[in-house]
mmCIF file of C-alpha atoms in Angstrom:
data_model
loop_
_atom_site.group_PDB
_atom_site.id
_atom_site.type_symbol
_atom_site.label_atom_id
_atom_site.label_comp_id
_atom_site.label_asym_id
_atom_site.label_seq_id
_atom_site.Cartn_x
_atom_site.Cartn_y
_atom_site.Cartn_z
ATOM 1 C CA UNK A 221 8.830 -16.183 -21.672
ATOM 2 C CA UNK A 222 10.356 -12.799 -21.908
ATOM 3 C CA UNK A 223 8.502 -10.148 -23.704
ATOM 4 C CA UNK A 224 10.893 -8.043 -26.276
ATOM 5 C CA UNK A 225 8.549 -5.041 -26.889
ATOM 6 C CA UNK A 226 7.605 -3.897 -23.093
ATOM 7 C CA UNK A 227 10.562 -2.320 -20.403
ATOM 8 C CA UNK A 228 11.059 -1.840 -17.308
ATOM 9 C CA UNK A 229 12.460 1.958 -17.283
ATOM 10 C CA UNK A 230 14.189 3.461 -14.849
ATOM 11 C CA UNK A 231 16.764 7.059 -14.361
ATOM 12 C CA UNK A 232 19.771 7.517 -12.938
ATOM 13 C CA UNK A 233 21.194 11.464 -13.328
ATOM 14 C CA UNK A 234 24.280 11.024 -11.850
ATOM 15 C CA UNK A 235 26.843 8.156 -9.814
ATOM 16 C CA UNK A 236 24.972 8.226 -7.115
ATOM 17 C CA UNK A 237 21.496 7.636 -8.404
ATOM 18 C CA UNK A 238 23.236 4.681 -10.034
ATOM 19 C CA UNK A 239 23.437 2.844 -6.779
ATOM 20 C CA UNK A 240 19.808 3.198 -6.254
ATOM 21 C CA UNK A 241 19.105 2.093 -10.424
ATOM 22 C CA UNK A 242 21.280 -1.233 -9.430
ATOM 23 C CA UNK A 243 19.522 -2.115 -6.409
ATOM 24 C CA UNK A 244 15.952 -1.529 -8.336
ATOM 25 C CA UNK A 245 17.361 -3.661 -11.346
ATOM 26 C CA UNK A 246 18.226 -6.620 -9.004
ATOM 27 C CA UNK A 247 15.092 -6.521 -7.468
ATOM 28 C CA UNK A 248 13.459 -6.675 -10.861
ATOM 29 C CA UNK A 249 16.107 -9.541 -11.324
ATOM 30 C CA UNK A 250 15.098 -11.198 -8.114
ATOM 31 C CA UNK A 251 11.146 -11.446 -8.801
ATOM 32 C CA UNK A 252 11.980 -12.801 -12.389
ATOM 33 C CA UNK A 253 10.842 -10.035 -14.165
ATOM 34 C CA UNK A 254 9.690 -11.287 -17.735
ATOM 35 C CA UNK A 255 10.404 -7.464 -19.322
ATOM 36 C CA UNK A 256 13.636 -5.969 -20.283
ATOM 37 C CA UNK A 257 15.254 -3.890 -18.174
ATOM 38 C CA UNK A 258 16.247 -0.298 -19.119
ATOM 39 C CA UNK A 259 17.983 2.626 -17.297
ATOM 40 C CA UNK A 260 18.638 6.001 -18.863
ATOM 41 C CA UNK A 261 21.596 8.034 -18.206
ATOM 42 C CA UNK A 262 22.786 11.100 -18.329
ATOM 43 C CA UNK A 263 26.517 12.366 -19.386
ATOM 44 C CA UNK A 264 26.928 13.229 -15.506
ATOM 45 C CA UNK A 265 27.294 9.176 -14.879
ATOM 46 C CA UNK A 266 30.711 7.812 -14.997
ATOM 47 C CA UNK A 267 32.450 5.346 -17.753
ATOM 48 C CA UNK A 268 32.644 2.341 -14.512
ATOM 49 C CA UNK A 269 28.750 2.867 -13.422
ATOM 50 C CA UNK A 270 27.711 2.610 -17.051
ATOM 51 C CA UNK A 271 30.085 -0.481 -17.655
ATOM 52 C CA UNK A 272 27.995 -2.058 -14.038
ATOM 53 C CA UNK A 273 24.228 -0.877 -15.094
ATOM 54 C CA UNK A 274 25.232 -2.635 -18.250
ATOM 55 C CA UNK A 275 25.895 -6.226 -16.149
ATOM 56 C CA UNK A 276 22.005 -5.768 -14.455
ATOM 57 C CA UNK A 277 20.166 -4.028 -17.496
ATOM 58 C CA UNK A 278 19.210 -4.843 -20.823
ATOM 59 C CA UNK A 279 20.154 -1.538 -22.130
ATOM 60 C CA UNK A 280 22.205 1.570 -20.906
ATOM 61 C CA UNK A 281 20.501 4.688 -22.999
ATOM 62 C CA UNK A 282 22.193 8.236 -22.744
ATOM 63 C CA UNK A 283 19.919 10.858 -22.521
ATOM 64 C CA UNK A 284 20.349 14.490 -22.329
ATOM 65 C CA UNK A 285 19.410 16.451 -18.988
ATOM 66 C CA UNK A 286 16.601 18.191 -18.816
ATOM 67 C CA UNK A 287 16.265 20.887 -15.414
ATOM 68 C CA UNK A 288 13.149 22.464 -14.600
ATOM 69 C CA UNK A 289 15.507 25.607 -13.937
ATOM 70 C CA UNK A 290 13.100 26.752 -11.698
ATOM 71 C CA UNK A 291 14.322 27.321 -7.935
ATOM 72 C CA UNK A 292 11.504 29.275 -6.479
ATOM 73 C CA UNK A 293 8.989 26.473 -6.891
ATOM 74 C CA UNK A 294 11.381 23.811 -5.830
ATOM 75 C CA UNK A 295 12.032 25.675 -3.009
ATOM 76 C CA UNK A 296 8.514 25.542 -1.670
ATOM 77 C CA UNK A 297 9.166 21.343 -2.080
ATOM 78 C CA UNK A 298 12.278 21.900 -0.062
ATOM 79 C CA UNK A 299 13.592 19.804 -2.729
ATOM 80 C CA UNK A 300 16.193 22.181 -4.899
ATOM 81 C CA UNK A 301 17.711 19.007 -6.498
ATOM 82 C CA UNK A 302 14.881 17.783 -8.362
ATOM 83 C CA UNK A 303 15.148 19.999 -11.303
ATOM 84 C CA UNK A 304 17.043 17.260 -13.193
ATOM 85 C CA UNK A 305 14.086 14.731 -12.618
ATOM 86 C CA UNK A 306 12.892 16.848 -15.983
ATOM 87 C CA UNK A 307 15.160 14.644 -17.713
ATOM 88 C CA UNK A 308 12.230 11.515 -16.934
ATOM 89 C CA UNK A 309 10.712 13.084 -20.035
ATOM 90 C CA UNK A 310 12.648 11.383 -22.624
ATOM 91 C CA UNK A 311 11.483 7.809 -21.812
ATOM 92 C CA UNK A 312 8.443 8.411 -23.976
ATOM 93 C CA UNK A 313 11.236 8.206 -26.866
ATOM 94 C CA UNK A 314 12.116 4.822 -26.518
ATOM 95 C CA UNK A 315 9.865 3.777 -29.198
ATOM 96 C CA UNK A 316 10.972 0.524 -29.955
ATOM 97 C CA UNK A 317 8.921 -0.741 -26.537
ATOM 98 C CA UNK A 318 5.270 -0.879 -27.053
ATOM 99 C CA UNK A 319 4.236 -0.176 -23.380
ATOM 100 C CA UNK A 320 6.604 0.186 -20.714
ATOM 101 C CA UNK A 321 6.682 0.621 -16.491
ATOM 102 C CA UNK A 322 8.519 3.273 -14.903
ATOM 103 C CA UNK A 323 9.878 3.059 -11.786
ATOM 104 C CA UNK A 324 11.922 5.918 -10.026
ATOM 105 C CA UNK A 325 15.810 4.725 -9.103
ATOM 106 C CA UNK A 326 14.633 5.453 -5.478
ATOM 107 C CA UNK A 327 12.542 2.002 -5.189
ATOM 108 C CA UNK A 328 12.725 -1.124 -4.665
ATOM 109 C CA UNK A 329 10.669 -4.461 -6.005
ATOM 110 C CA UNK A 330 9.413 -6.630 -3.625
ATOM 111 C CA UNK A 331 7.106 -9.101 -5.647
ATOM 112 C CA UNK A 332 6.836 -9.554 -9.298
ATOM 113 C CA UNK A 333 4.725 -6.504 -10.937
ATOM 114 C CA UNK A 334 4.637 -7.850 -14.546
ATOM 115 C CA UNK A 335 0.868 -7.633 -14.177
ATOM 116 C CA UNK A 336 1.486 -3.614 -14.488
ATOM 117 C CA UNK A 337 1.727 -4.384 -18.456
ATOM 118 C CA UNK A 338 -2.028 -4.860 -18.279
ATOM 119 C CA UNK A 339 -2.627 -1.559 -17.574
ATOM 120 C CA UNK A 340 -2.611 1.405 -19.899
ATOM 121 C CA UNK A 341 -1.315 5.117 -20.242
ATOM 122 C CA UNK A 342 -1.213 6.598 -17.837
ATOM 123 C CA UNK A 343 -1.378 4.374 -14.884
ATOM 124 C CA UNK A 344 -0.554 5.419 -11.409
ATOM 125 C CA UNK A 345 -1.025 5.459 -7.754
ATOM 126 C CA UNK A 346 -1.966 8.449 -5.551
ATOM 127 C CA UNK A 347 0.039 10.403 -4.196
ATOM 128 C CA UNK A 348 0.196 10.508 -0.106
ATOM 129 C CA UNK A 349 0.256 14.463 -0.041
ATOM 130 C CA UNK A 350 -2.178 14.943 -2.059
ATOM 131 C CA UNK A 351 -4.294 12.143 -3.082
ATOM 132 C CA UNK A 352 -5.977 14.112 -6.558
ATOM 133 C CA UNK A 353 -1.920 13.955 -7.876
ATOM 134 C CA UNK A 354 -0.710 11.226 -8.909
ATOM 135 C CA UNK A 355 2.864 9.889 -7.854
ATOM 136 C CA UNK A 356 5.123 9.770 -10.878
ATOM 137 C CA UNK A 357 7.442 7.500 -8.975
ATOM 138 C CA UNK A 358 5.807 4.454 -10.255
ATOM 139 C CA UNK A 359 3.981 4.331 -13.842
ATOM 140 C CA UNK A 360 2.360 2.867 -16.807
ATOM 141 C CA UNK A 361 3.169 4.734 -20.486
ATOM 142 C CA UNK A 362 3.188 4.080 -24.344
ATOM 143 C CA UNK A 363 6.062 5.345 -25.559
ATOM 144 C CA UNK A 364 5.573 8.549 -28.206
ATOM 145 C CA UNK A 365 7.521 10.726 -29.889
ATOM 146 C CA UNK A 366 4.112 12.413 -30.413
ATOM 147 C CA UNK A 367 3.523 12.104 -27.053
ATOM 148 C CA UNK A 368 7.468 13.000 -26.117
ATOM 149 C CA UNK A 369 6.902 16.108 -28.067
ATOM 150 C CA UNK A 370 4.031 17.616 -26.569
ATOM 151 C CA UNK A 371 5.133 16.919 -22.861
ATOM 152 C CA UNK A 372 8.343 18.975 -23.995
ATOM 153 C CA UNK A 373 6.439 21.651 -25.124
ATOM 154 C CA UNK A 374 3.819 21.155 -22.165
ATOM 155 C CA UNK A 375 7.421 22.094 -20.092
ATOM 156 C CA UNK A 376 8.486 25.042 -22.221
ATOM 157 C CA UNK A 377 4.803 26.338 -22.497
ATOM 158 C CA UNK A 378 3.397 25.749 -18.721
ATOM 159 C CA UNK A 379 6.853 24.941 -16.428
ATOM 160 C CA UNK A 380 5.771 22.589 -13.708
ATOM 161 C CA UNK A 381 4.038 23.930 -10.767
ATOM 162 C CA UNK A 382 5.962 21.562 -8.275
ATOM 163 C CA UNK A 383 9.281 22.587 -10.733
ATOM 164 C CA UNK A 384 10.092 18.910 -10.893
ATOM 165 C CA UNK A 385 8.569 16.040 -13.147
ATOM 166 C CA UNK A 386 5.512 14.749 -10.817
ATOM 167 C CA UNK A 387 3.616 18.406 -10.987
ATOM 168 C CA UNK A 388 4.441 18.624 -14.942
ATOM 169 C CA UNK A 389 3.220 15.381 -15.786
ATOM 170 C CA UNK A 390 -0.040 15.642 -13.171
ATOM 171 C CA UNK A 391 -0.849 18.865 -15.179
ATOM 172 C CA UNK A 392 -0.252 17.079 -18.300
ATOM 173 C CA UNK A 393 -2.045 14.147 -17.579
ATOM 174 C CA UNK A 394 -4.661 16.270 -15.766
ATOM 175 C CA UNK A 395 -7.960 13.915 -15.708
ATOM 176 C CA UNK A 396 -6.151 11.049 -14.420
ATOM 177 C CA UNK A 397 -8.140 12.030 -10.896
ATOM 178 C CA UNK A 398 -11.728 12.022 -12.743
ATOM 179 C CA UNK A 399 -11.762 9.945 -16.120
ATOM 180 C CA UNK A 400 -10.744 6.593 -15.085
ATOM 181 C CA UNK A 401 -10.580 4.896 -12.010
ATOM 182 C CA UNK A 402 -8.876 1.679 -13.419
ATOM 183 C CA UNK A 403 -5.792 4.093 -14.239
ATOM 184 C CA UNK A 404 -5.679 4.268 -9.939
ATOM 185 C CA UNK A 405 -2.738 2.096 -9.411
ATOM 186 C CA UNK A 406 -3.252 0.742 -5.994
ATOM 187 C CA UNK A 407 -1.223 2.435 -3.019
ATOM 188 C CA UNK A 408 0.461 -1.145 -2.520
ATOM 189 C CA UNK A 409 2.702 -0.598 -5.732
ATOM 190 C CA UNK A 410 4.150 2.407 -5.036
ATOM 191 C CA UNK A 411 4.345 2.448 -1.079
ATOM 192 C CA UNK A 412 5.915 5.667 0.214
ATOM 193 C CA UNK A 413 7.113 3.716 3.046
ATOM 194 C CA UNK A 414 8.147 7.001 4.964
ATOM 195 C CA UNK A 415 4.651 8.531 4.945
ATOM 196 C CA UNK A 416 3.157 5.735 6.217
ATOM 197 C CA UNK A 417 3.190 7.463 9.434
ATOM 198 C CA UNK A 418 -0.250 8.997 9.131
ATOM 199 C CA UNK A 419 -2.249 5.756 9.363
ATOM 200 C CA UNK A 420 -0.319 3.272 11.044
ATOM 201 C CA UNK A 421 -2.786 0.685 11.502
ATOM 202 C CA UNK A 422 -3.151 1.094 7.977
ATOM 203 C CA UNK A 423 0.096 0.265 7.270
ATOM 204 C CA UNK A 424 0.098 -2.664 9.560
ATOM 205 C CA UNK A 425 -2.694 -4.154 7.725
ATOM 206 C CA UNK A 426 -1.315 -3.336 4.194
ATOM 207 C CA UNK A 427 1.698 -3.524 4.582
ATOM 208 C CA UNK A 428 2.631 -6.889 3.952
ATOM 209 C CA UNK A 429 0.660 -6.444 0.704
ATOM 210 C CA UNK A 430 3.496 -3.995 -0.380
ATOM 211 C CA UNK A 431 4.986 -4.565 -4.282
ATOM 212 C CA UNK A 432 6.982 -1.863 -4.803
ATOM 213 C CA UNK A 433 8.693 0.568 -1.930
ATOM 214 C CA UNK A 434 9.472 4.330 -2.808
ATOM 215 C CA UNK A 435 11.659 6.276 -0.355
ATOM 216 C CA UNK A 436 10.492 9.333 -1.106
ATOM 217 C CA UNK A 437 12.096 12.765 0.526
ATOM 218 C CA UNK A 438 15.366 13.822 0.905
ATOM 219 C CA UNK A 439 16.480 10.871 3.009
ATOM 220 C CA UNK A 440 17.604 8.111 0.685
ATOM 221 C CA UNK A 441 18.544 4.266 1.335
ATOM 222 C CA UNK A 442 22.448 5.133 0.398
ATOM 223 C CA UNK A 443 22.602 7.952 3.240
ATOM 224 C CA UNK A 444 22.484 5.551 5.339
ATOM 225 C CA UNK A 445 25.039 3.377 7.160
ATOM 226 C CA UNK A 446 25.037 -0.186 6.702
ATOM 227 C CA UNK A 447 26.130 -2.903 9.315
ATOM 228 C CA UNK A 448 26.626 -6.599 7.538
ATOM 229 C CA UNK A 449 27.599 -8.308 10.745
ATOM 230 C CA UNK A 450 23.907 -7.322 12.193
ATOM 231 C CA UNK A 451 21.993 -6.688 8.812
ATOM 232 C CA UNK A 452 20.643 -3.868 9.713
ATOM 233 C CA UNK A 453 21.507 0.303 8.586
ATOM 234 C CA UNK A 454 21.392 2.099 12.214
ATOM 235 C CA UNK A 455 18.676 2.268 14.225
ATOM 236 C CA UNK A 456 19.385 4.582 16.802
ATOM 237 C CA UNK A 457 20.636 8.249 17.608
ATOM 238 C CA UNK A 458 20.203 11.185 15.260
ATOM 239 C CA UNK A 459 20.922 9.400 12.429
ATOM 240 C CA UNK A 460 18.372 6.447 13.089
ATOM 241 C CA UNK A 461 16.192 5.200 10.403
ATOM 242 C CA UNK A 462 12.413 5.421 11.116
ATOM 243 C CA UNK A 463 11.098 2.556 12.696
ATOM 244 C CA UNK A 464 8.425 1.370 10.030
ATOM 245 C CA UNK A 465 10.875 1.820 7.281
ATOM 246 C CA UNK A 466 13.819 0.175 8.855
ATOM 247 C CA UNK A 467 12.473 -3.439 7.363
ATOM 248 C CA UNK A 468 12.592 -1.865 3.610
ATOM 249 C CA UNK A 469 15.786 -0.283 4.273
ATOM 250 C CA UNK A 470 17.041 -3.393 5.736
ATOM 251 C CA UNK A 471 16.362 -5.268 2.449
ATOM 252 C CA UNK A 472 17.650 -2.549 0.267
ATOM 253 C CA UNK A 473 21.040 -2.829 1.781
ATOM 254 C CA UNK A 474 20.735 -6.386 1.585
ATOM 255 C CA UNK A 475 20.657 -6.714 -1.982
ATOM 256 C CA UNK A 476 23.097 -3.968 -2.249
ATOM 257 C CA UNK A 477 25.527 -6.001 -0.391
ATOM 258 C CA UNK A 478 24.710 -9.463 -1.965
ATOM 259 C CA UNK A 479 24.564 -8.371 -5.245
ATOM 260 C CA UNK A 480 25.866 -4.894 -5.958
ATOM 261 C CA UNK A 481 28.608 -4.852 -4.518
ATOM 262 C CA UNK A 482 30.288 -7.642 -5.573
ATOM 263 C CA UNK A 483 30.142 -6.230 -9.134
ATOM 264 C CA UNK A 484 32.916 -3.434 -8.180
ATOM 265 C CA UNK A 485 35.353 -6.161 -7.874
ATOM 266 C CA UNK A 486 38.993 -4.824 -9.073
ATOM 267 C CA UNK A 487 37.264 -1.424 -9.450
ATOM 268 C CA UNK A 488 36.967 -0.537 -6.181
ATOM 269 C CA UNK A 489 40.511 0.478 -6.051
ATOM 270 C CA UNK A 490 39.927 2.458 -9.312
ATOM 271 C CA UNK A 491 39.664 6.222 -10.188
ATOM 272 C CA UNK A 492 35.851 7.287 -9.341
ATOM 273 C CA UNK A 493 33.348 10.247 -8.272
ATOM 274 C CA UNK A 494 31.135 7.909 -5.959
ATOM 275 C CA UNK A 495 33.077 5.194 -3.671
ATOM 276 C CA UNK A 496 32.419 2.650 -1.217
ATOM 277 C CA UNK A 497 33.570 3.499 2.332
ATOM 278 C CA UNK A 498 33.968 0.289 3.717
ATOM 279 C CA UNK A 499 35.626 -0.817 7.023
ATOM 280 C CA UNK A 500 34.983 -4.467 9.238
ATOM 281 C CA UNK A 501 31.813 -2.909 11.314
ATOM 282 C CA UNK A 502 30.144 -0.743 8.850
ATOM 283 C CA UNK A 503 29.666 0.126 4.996
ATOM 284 C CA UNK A 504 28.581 3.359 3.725
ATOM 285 C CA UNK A 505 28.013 4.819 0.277
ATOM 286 C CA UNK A 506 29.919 8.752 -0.339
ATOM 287 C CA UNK A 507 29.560 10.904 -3.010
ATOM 288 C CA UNK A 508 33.717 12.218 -3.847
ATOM 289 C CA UNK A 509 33.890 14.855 -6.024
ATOM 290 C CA UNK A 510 36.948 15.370 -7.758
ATOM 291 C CA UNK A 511 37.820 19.279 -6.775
ATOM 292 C CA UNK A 512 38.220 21.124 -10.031
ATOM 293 C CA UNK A 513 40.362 24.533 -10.809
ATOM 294 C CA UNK A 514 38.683 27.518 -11.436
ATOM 295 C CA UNK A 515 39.426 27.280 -14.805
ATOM 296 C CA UNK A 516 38.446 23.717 -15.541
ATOM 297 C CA UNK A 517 34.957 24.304 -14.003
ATOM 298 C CA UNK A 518 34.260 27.107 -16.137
ATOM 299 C CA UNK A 519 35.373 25.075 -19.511
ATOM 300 C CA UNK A 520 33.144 22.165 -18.704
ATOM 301 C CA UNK A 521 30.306 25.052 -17.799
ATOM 302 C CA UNK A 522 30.865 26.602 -21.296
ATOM 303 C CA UNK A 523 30.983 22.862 -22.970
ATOM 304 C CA UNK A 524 27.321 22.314 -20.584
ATOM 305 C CA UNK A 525 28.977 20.042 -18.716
ATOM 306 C CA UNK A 526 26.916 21.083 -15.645
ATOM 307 C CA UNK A 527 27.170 19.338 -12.396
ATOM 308 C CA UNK A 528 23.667 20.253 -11.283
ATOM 309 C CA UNK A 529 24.223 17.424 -8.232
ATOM 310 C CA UNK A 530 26.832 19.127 -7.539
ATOM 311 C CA UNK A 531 29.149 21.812 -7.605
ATOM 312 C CA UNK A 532 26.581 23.527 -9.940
ATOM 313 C CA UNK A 533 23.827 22.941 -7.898
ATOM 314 C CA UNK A 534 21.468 25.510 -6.806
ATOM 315 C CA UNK A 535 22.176 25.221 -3.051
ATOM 316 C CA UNK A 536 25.779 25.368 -3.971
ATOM 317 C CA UNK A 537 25.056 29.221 -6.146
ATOM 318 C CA UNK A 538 23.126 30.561 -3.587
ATOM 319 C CA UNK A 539 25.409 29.958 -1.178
ATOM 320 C CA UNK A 540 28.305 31.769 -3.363
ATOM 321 C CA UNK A 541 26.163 34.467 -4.078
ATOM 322 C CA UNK A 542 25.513 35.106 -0.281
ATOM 323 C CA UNK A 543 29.055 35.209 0.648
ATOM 324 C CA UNK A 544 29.438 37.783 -2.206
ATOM 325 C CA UNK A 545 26.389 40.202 -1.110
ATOM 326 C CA UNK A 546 27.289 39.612 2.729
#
């Protein structure tokens, strides 16, 4: 029986964070989830990925972005693009859910979770880096607007000290180490499945416990190349997937294949910023920005229409301003 006031949340930022929110909504789909499912967007996501999160969630929200604006910490991550995972903030304003589950667009479901609902704010599992943090990839909230309003000032007052959302919210939520141990989600339902590497036998005897996947780091599932005649994303040379991830990233392009993609239909042939490269042996996902003018890029800067995936993108200034000073 589904349950109208508790969500399934998720965030996509721009087109290609979409193709990681689809895959995470069918596996919600696929383990009968008895929630509703809910993705917020930003205005950097396209009319045709709103019109397909619409087909696999319950609700499409806009929100506004929200950027840490704070390179020199993100650079000690390695990580300049997660400024924009600020924007996570605002799904303590969807107030009409009484208690709701985040899940980062970079996982994937493998077993029904609805048991999460029994936990309370804020429930989460550790991090692998640093086991006293939580990981914010995976967690259990009330939605606030009390609460929304004090983690935005919480940002404005304090910054984050990671600059991206996990270090603001672990210094927000900051006795989620000490006060509770039945907030400890366990590690099974938000498996960084790359950084299982440290403890493999570990992994070999958990593993198969797994719930939820998160491929954390820079390396996501739609970087890779995907083979349909063999199943598998490759598995050799410099591009090869780790070995102990290769079964989650197996699956993720399976569902992407059997049920994502077949929702482009017509569209595929369309006008878009992310397309499908697709050819008999292979099938890869591409990020093709439109190249603007001079002029039209600094309108849409002026209007804050800011590609900060993008063109706008930190990497992307510092690079300019090198060429200048050099």
């Amino acid at each position: 029986m589904p349950v109208s006031d508790q969500a399934f949340v998720t965030l996509a930022t721009n087109d290609t964070y979409c193709q990681g929110a689809l895959v995470l909504g069918q596996s919600l789909r696929a383990q009968m989830a008895t929630r509703a499912l809910v993705v917020l967007v930003t205005p950097h996501v396209s009319r045709l990925l709103r019109a397909l999160l619409s087909r696999v969630f319950d609700e499409v929200v806009e929100v506004s972005l929200a950027d840490s604006a704070d390179p020199a910490r993100l650079a000690l991550l390695r990580r300049p693009e997660l400024g924009p995972t600020l924007t996570k903030l605002h799904c303590w304003a969807l107030t009409r859910y009484r208690k709701a589950v985040f899940l980062d667009a970079d996982t994937l479901v493998l077993s029904n979770i609805d048991e999460l609902f029994d936990r309370s704010e804020f429930s989460a599992a550790p991090d692998p880096g640093w086991p006293d943090c939580f990981n914010s990839g995976v967690f259990v909230f009330r939605p606030s607007l009390r609460t929304h309003g004090l983690l935005l000032r919480h940002a404005m007052d304090h910054g984050s000290f990671d600059g991206a959302d996990q270090g603001l919210l672990n210094s927000f939520f900051s006795d989620w180490a000490t006060a509770d141990i039945h907030k400890h989600l366990p590690f099974t339902y938000n498996l960084s499945c790359n950084a299982a590497y440290t403890y493999t036998p570990a992994f070999r005897w958990f593993g198969s416990r797994a719930k939820v996947v998160h491929f954390l780091g820079p390396r996501k599932p739609w970087t890779y190349k995907y083979n349909p005649q063999t199943g598998s994303v490759l598995d050799e040379g410099p591009g090869a997937a780790p070995r102990h991830e290769l079964s989650f990233l197996n699956l993720w392009w399976d569902i992407y294949h059997r049920s994502v993609l077949p929702l482009y239909g017509s569209a595929l042939g369309g006008p878009r910023i992310v397309a499908l490269s697709v050819s008999v042996s292979e099938i890869a996902i591409q990020e093709k920005v439109r190249a603007l003018s001079p002029e039209e890029q600094r309108r849409r800067w002026e209007e804050g229409h800011i590609d900060y995936m993008g063109t706008d993108a930190f990497a992307r200034i510092q690079e300019k301003l090198d060429r200048f000073l050099h």
